[in-house]
JSON list of C-alpha atoms in Angstrom, two decimals:
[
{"chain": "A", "resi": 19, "resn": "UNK", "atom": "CA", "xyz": [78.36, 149.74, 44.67]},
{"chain": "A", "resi": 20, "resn": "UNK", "atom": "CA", "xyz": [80.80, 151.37, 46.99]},
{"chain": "A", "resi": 21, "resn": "UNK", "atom": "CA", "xyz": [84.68, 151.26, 45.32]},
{"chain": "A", "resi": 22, "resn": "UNK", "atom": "CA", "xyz": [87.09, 149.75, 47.08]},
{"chain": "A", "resi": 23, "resn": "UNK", "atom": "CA", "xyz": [90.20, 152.11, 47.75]},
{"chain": "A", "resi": 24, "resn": "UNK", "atom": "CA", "xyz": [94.03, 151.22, 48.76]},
{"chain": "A", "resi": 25, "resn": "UNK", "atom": "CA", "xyz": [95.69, 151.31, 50.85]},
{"chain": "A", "resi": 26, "resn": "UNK", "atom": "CA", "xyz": [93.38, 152.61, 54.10]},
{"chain": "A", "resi": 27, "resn": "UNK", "atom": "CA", "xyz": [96.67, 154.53, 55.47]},
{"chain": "A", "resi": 28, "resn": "UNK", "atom": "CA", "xyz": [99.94, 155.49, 54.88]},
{"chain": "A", "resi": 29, "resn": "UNK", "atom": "CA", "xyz": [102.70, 157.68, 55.83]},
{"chain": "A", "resi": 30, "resn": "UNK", "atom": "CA", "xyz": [105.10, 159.35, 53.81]},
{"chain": "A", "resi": 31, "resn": "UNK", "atom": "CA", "xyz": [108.12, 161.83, 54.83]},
{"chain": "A", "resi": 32, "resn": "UNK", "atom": "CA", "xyz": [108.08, 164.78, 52.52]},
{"chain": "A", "resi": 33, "resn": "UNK", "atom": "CA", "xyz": [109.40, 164.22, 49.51]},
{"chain": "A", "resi": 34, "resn": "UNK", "atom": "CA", "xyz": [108.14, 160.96, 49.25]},
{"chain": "A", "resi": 35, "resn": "UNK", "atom": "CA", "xyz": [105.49, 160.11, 46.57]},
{"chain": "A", "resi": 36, "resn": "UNK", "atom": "CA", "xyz": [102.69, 157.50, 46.92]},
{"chain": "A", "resi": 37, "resn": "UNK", "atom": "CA", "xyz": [99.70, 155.88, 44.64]},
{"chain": "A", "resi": 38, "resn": "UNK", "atom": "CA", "xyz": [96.37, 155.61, 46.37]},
{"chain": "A", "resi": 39, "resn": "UNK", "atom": "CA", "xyz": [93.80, 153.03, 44.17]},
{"chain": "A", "resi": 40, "resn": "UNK", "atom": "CA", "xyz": [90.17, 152.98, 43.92]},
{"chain": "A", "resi": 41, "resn": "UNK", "atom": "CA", "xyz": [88.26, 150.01, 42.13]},
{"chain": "A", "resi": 42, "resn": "UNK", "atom": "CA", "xyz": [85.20, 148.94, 41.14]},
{"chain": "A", "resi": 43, "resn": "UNK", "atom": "CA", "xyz": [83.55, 146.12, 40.35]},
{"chain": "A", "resi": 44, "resn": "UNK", "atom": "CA", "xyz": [80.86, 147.66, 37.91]},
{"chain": "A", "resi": 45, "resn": "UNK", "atom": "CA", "xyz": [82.46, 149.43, 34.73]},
{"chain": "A", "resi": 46, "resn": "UNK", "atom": "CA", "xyz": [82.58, 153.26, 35.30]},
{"chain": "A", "resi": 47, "resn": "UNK", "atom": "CA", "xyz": [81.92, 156.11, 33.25]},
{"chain": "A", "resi": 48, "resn": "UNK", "atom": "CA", "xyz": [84.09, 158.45, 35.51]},
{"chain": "A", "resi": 49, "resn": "UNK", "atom": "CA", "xyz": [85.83, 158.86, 38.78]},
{"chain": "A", "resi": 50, "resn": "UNK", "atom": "CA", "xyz": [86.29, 162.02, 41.68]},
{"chain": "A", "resi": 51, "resn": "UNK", "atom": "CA", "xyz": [89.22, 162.36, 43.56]},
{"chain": "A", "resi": 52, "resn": "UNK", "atom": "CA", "xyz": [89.08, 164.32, 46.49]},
{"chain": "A", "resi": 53, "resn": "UNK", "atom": "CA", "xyz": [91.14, 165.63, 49.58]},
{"chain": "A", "resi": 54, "resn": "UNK", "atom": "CA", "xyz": [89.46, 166.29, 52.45]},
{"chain": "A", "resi": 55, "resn": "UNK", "atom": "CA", "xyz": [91.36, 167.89, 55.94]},
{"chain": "A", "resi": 56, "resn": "UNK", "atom": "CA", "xyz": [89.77, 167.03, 59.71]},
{"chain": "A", "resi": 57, "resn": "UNK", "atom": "CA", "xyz": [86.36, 169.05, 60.16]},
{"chain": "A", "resi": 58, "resn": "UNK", "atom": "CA", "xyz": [86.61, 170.69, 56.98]},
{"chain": "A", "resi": 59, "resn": "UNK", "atom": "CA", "xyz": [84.94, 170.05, 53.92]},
{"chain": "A", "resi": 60, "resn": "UNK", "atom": "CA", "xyz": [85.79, 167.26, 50.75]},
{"chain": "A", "resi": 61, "resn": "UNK", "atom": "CA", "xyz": [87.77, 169.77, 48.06]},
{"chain": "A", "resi": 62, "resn": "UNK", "atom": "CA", "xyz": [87.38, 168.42, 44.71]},
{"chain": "A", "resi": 63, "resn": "UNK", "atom": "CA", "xyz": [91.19, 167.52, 42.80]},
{"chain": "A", "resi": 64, "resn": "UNK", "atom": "CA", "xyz": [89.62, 166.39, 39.41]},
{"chain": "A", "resi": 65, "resn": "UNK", "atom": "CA", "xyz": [87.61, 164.44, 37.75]},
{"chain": "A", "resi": 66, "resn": "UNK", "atom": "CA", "xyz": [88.83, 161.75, 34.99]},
{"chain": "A", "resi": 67, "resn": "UNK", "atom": "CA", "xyz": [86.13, 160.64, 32.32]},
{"chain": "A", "resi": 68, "resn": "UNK", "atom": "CA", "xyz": [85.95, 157.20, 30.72]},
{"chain": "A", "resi": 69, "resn": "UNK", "atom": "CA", "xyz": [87.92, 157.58, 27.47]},
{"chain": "A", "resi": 70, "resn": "UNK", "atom": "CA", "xyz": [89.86, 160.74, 28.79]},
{"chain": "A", "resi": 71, "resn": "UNK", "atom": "CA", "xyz": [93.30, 160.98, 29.66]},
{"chain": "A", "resi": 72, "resn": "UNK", "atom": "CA", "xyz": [95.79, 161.29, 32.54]},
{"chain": "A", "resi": 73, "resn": "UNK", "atom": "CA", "xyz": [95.14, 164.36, 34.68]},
{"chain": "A", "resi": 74, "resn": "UNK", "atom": "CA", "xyz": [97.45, 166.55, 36.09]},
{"chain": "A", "resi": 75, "resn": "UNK", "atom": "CA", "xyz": [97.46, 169.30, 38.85]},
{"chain": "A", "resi": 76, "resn": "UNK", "atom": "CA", "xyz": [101.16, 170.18, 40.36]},
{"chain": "A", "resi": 77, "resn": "UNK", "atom": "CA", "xyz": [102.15, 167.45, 41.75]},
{"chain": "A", "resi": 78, "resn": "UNK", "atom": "CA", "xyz": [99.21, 165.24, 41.90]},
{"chain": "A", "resi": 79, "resn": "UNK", "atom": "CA", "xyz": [98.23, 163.68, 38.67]},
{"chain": "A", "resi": 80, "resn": "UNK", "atom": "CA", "xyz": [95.25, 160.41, 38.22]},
{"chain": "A", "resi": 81, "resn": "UNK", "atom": "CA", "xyz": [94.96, 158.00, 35.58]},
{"chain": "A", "resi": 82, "resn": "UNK", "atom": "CA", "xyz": [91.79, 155.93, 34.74]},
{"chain": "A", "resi": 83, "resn": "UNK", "atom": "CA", "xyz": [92.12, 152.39, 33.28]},
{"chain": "A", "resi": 84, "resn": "UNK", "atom": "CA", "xyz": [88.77, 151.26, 31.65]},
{"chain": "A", "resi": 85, "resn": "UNK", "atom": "CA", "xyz": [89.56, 147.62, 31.57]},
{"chain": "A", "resi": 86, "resn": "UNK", "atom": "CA", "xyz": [90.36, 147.26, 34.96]},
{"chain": "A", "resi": 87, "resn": "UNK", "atom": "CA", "xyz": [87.62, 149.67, 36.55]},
{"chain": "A", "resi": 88, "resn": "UNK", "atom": "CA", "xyz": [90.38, 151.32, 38.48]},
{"chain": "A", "resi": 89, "resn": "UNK", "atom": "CA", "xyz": [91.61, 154.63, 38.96]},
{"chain": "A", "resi": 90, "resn": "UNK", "atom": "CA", "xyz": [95.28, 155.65, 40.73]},
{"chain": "A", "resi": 91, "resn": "UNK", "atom": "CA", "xyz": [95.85, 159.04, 42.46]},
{"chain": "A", "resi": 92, "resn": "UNK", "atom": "CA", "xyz": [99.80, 159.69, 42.42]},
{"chain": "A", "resi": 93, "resn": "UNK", "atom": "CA", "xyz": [101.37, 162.10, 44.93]},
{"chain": "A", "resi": 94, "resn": "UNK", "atom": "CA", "xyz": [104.83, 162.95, 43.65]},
{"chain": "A", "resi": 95, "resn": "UNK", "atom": "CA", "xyz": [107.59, 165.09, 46.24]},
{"chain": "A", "resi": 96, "resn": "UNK", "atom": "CA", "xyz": [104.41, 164.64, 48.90]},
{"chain": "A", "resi": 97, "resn": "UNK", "atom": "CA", "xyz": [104.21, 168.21, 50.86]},
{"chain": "A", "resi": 98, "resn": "UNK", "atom": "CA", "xyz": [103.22, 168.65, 54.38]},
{"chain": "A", "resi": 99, "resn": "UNK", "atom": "CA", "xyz": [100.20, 169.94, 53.09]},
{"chain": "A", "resi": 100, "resn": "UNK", "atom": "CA", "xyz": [99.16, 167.24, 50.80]},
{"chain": "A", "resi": 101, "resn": "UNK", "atom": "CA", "xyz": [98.02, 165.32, 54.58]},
{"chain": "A", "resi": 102, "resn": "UNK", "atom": "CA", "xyz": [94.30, 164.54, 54.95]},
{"chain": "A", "resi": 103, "resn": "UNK", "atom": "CA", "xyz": [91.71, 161.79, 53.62]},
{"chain": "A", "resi": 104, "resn": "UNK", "atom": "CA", "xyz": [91.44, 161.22, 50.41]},
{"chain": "A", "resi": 105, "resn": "UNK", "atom": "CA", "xyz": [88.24, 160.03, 48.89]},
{"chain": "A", "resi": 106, "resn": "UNK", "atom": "CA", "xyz": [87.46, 158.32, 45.46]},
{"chain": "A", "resi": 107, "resn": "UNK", "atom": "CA", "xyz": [84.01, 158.73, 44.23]},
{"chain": "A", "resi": 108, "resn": "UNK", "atom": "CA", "xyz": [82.29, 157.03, 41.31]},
{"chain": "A", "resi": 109, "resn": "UNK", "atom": "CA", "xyz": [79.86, 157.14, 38.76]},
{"chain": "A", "resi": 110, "resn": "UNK", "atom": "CA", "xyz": [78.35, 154.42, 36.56]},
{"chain": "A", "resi": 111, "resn": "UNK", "atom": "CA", "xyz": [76.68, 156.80, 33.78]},
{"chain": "A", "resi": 112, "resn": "UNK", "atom": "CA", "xyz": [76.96, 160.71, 32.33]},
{"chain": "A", "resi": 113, "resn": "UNK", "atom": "CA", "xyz": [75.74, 164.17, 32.63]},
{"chain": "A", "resi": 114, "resn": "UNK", "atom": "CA", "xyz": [75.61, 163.88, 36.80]},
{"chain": "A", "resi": 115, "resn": "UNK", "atom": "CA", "xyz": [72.47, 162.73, 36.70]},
{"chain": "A", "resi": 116, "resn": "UNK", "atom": "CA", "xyz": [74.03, 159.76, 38.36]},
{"chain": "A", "resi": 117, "resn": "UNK", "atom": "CA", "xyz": [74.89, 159.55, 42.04]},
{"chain": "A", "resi": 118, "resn": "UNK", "atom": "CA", "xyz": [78.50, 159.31, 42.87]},
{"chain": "A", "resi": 119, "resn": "UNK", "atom": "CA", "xyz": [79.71, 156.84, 45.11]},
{"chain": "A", "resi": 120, "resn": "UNK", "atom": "CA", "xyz": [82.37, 157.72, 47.62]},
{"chain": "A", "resi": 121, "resn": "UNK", "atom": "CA", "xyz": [85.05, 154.85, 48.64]},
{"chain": "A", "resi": 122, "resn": "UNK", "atom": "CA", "xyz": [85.86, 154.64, 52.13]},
{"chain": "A", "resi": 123, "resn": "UNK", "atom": "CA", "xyz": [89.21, 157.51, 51.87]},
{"chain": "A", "resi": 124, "resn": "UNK", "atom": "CA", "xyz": [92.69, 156.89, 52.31]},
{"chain": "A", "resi": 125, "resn": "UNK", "atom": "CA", "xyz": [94.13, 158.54, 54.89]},
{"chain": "A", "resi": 126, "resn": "UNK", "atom": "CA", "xyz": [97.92, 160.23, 54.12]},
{"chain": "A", "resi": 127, "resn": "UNK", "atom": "CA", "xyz": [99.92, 161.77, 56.73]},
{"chain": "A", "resi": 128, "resn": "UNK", "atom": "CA", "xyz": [103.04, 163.57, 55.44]},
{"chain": "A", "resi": 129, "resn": "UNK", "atom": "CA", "xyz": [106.08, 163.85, 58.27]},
{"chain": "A", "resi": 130, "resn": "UNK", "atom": "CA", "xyz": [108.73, 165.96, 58.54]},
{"chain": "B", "resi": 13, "resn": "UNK", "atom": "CA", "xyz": [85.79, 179.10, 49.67]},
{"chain": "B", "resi": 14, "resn": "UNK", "atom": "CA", "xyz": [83.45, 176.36, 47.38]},
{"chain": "B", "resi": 15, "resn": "UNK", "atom": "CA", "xyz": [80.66, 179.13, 47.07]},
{"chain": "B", "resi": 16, "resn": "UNK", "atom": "CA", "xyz": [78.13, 176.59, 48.80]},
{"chain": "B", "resi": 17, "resn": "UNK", "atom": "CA", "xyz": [76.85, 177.89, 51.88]},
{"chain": "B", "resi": 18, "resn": "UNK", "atom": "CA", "xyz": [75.30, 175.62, 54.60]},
{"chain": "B", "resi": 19, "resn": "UNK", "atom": "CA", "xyz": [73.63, 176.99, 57.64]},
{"chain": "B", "resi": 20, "resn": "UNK", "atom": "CA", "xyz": [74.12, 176.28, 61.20]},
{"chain": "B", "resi": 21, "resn": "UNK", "atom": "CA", "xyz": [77.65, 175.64, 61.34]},
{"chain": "B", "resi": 22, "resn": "UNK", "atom": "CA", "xyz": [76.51, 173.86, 64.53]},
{"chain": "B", "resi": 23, "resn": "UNK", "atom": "CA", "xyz": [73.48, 172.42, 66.03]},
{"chain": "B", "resi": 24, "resn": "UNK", "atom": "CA", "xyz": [72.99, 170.54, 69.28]},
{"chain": "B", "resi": 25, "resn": "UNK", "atom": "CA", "xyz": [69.19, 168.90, 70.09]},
{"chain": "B", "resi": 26, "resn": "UNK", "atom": "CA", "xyz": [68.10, 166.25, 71.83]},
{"chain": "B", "resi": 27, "resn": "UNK", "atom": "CA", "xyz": [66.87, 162.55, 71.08]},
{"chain": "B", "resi": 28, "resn": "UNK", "atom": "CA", "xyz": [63.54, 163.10, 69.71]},
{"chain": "B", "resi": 29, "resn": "UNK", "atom": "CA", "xyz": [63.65, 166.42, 68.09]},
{"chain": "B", "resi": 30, "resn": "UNK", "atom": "CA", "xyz": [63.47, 167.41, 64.89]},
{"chain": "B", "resi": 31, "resn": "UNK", "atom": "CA", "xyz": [65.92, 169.98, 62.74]},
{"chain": "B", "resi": 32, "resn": "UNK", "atom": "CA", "xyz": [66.53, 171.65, 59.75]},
{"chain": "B", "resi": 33, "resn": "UNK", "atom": "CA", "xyz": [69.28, 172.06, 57.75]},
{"chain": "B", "resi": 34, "resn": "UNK", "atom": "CA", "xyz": [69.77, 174.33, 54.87]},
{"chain": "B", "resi": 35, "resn": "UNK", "atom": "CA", "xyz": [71.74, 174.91, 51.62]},
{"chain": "B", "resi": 36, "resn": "UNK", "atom": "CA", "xyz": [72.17, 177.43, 49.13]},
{"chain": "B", "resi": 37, "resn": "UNK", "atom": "CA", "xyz": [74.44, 176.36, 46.15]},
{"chain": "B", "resi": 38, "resn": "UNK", "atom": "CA", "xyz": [77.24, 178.20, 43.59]},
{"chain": "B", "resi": 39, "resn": "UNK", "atom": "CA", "xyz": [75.43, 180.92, 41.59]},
{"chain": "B", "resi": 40, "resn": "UNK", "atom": "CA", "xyz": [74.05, 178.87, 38.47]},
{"chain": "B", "resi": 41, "resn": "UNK", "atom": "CA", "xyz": [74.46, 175.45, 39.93]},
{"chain": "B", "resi": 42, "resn": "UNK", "atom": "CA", "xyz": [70.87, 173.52, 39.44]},
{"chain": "B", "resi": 43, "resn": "UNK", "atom": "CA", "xyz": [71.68, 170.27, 41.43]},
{"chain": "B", "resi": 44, "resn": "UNK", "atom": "CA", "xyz": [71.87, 169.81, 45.08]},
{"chain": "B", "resi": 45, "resn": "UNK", "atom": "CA", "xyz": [73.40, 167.10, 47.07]},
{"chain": "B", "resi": 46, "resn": "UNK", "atom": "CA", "xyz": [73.21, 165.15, 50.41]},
{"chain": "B", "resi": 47, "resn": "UNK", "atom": "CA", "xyz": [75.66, 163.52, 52.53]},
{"chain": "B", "resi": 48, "resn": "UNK", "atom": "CA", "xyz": [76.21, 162.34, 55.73]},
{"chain": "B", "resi": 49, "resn": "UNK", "atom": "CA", "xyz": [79.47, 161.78, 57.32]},
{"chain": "B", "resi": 50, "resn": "UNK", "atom": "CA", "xyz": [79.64, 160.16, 60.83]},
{"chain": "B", "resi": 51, "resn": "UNK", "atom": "CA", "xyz": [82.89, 160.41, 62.93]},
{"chain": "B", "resi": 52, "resn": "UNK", "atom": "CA", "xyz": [85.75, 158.96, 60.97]},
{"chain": "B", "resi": 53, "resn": "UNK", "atom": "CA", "xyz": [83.41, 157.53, 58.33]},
{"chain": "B", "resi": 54, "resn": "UNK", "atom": "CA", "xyz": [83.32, 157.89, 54.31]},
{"chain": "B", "resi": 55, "resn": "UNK", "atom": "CA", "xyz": [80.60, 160.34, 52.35]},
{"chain": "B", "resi": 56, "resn": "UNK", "atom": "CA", "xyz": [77.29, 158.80, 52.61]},
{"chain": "B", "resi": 57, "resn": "UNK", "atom": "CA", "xyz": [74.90, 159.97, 50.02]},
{"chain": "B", "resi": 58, "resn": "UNK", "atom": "CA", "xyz": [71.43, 160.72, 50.69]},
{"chain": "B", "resi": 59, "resn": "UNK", "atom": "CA", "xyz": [69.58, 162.38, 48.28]},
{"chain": "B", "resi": 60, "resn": "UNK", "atom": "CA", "xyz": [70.25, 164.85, 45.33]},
{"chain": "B", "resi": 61, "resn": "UNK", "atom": "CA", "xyz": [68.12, 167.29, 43.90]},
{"chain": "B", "resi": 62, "resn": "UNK", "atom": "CA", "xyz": [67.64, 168.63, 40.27]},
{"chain": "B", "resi": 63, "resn": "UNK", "atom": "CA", "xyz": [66.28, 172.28, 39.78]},
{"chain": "B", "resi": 64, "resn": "UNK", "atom": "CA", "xyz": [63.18, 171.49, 42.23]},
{"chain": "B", "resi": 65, "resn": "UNK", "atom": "CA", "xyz": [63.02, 167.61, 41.54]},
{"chain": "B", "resi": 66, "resn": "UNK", "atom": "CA", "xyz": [64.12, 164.54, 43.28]},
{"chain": "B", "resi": 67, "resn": "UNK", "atom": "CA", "xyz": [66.61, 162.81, 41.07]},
{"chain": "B", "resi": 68, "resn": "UNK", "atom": "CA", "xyz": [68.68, 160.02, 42.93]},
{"chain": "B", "resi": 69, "resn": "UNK", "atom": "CA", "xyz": [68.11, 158.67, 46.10]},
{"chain": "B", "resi": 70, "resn": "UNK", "atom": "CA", "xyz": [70.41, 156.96, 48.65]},
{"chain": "B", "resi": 71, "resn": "UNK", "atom": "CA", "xyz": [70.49, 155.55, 51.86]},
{"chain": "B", "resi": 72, "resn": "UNK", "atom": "CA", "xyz": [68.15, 158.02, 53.13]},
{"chain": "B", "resi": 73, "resn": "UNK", "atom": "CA", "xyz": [66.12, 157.33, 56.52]},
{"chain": "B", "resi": 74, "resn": "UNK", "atom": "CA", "xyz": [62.43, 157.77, 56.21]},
{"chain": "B", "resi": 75, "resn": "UNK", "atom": "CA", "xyz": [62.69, 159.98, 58.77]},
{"chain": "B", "resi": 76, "resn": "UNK", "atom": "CA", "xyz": [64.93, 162.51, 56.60]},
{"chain": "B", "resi": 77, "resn": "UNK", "atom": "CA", "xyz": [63.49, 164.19, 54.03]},
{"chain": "B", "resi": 78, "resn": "UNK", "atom": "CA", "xyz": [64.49, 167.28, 51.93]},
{"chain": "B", "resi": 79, "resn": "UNK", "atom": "CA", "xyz": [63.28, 169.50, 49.11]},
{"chain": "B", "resi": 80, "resn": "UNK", "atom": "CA", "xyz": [64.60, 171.99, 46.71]},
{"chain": "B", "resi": 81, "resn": "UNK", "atom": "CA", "xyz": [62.66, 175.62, 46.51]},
{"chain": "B", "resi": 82, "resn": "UNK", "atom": "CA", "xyz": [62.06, 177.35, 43.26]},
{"chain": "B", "resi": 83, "resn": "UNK", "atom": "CA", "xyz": [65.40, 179.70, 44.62]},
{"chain": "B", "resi": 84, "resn": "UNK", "atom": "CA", "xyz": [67.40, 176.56, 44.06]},
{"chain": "B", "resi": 85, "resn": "UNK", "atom": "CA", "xyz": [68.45, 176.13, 48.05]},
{"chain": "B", "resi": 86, "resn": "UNK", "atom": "CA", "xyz": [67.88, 173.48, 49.59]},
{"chain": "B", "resi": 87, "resn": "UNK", "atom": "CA", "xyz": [66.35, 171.72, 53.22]},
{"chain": "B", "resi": 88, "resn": "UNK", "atom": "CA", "xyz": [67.48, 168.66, 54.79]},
{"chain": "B", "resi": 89, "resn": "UNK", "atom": "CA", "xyz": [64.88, 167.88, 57.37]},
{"chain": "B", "resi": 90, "resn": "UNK", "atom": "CA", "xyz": [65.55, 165.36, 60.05]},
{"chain": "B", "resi": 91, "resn": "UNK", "atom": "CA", "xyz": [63.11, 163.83, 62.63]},
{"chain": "B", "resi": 92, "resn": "UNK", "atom": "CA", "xyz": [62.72, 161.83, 65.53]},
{"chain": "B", "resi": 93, "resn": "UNK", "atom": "CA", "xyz": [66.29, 162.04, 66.31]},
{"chain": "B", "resi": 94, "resn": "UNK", "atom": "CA", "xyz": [68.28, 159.37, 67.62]},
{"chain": "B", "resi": 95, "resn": "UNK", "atom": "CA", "xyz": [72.17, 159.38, 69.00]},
{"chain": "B", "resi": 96, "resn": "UNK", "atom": "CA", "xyz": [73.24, 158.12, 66.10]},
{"chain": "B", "resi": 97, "resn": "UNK", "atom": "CA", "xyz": [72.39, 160.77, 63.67]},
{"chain": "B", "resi": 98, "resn": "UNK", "atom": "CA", "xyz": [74.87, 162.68, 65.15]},
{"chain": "B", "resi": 99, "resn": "UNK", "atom": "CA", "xyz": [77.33, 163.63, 61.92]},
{"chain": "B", "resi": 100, "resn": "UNK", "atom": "CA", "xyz": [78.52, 165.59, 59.63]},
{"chain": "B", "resi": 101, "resn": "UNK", "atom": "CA", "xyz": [75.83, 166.76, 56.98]},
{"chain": "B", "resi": 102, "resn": "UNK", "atom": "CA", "xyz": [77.28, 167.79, 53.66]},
{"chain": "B", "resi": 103, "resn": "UNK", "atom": "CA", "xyz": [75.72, 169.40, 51.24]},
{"chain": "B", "resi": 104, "resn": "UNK", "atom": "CA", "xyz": [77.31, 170.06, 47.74]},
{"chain": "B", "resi": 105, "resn": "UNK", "atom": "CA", "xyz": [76.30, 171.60, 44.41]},
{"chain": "B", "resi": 106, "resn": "UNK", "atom": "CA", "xyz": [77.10, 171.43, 40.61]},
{"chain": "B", "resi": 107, "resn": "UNK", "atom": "CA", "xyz": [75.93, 172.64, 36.94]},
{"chain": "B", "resi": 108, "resn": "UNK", "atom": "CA", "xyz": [75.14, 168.97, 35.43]},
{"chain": "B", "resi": 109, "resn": "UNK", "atom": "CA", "xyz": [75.87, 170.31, 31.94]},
{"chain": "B", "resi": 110, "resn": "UNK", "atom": "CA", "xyz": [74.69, 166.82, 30.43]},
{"chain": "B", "resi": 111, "resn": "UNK", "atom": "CA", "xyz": [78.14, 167.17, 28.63]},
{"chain": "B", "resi": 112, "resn": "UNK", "atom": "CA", "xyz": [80.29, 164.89, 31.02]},
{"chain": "B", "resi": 113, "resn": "UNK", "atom": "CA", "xyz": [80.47, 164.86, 34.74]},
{"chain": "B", "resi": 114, "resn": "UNK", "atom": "CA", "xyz": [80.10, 167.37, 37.03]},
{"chain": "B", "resi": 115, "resn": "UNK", "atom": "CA", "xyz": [82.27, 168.68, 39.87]},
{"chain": "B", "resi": 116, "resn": "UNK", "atom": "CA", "xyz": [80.94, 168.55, 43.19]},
{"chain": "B", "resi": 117, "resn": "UNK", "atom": "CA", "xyz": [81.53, 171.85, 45.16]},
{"chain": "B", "resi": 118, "resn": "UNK", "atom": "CA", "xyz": [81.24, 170.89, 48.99]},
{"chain": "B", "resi": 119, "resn": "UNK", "atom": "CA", "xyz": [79.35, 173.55, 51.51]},
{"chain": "B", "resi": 120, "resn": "UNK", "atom": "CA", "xyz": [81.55, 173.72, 54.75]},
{"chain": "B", "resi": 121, "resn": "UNK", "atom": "CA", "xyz": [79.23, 171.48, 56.77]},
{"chain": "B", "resi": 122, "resn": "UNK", "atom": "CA", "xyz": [76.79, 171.39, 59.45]},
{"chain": "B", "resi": 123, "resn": "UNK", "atom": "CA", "xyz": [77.83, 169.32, 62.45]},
{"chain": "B", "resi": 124, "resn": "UNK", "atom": "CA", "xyz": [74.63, 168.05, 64.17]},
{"chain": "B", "resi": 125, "resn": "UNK", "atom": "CA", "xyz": [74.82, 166.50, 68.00]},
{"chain": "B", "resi": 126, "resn": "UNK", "atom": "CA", "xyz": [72.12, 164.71, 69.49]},
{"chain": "B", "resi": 127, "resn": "UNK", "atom": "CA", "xyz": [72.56, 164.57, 73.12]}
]
């Protein structure tokens, strides 16, 4: 079951933040966040785990609510390089032996 | 630099034809994964692999197929090519500790054209 993630686009001017949501409609065990630039390859931003808590990196940080299936990627003081596709991914059980499903991205473009 | 290496870069072939594409994952890494990736599309999974064993399938073509060596890298074999196989081809690796999930480290890609 592919998540759903919101919104498709936006555009921020530096310094601006933004929240970019992925949802399911099966309960999840954990969910992938990553950034990926034109023609280059998905880099991985982190991973939250069912039960876990709020990640942090810089200025990007993810939380994961259980209840709601749902995990939020914030972008705080956005950076000119924070610009590419972001992608969700999913999993319904542990240990990777599970495939992960991507969402659909959300593409950010960070202006001047 | 993910440690995943994926080679060609780039391959053009023609309708018909079949190709190859390879993987070698991060030092240590036992599992293997598929994707494919057509022009401004999402990350579609195909297949992973498990230290030389098939372990979750996805919306593979029966004219794909792949394996895993005893070395750990990995083939992606496509066949009978059509136009719209043309994509990106991902292939990513990780530890699966059994402990939680594992990150996906992404090769940099092969971009296959059918012409």
């Amino acid at each position: 079951q592919q998540p759903v993630q919101s919104p498709q686009a936006v555009i921020l001017r530096e310094g601006e933040d933004a929240v970019i949501n992925c949802s399911s409609s099966k309960a999840l065990y954990s969910v992938h966040w990553y950034r990926q630039k034109h023609g280059e390859a998905p880099v991985f931003l982190m991973i939250l785990l069912k039960g876990g808590e709020q990640k942090g990196h810089d200025k990007i940080s993810a939380s994961f609510n259980e209840k709601k299936q749902q995990s939020s990627l914030y972008l705080t003081a956005s950076q000119l390089s924070y610009s590419g596709t972001y992608f969700c991914g999913t999993e319904m059980g542990p240990g990777g032996y599970q495939k992960v499903t991507f969402g659909t991205g959300t593409k950010l473009q960070v202006i001047p | 630099d993910s440690g995943v290496t994926q080679t060609p870069k780039h391959l053009i072939t023609a309708t018909g034809q079949r190709v190859t594409l390879r993987c070698s994952p991060r030092s240590g890494d036992l599992s293997v994964y598929w994707y494919q990736q057509s022009l401004d599309q999402g990350l579609q999974f195909l297949i992973q692999y498990y230290n030389g064993e098939e372990r979750a399938k996805g919306n593979i073509l029966e004219r794909f197929s792949a394996q895993q060596f005893p070395d750990l890298h990995s083939e992606l074999n496509l066949s009978s090519l059509e136009l719209g196989d043309s994509a990106l081809y991902f292939c990513a690796s990780s530890v699966v500790s059994g402990s939680g999930s594992d990150t996906q480290y992404f090769g940099p890609g092969t971009r296959l054209t059918v012409l």
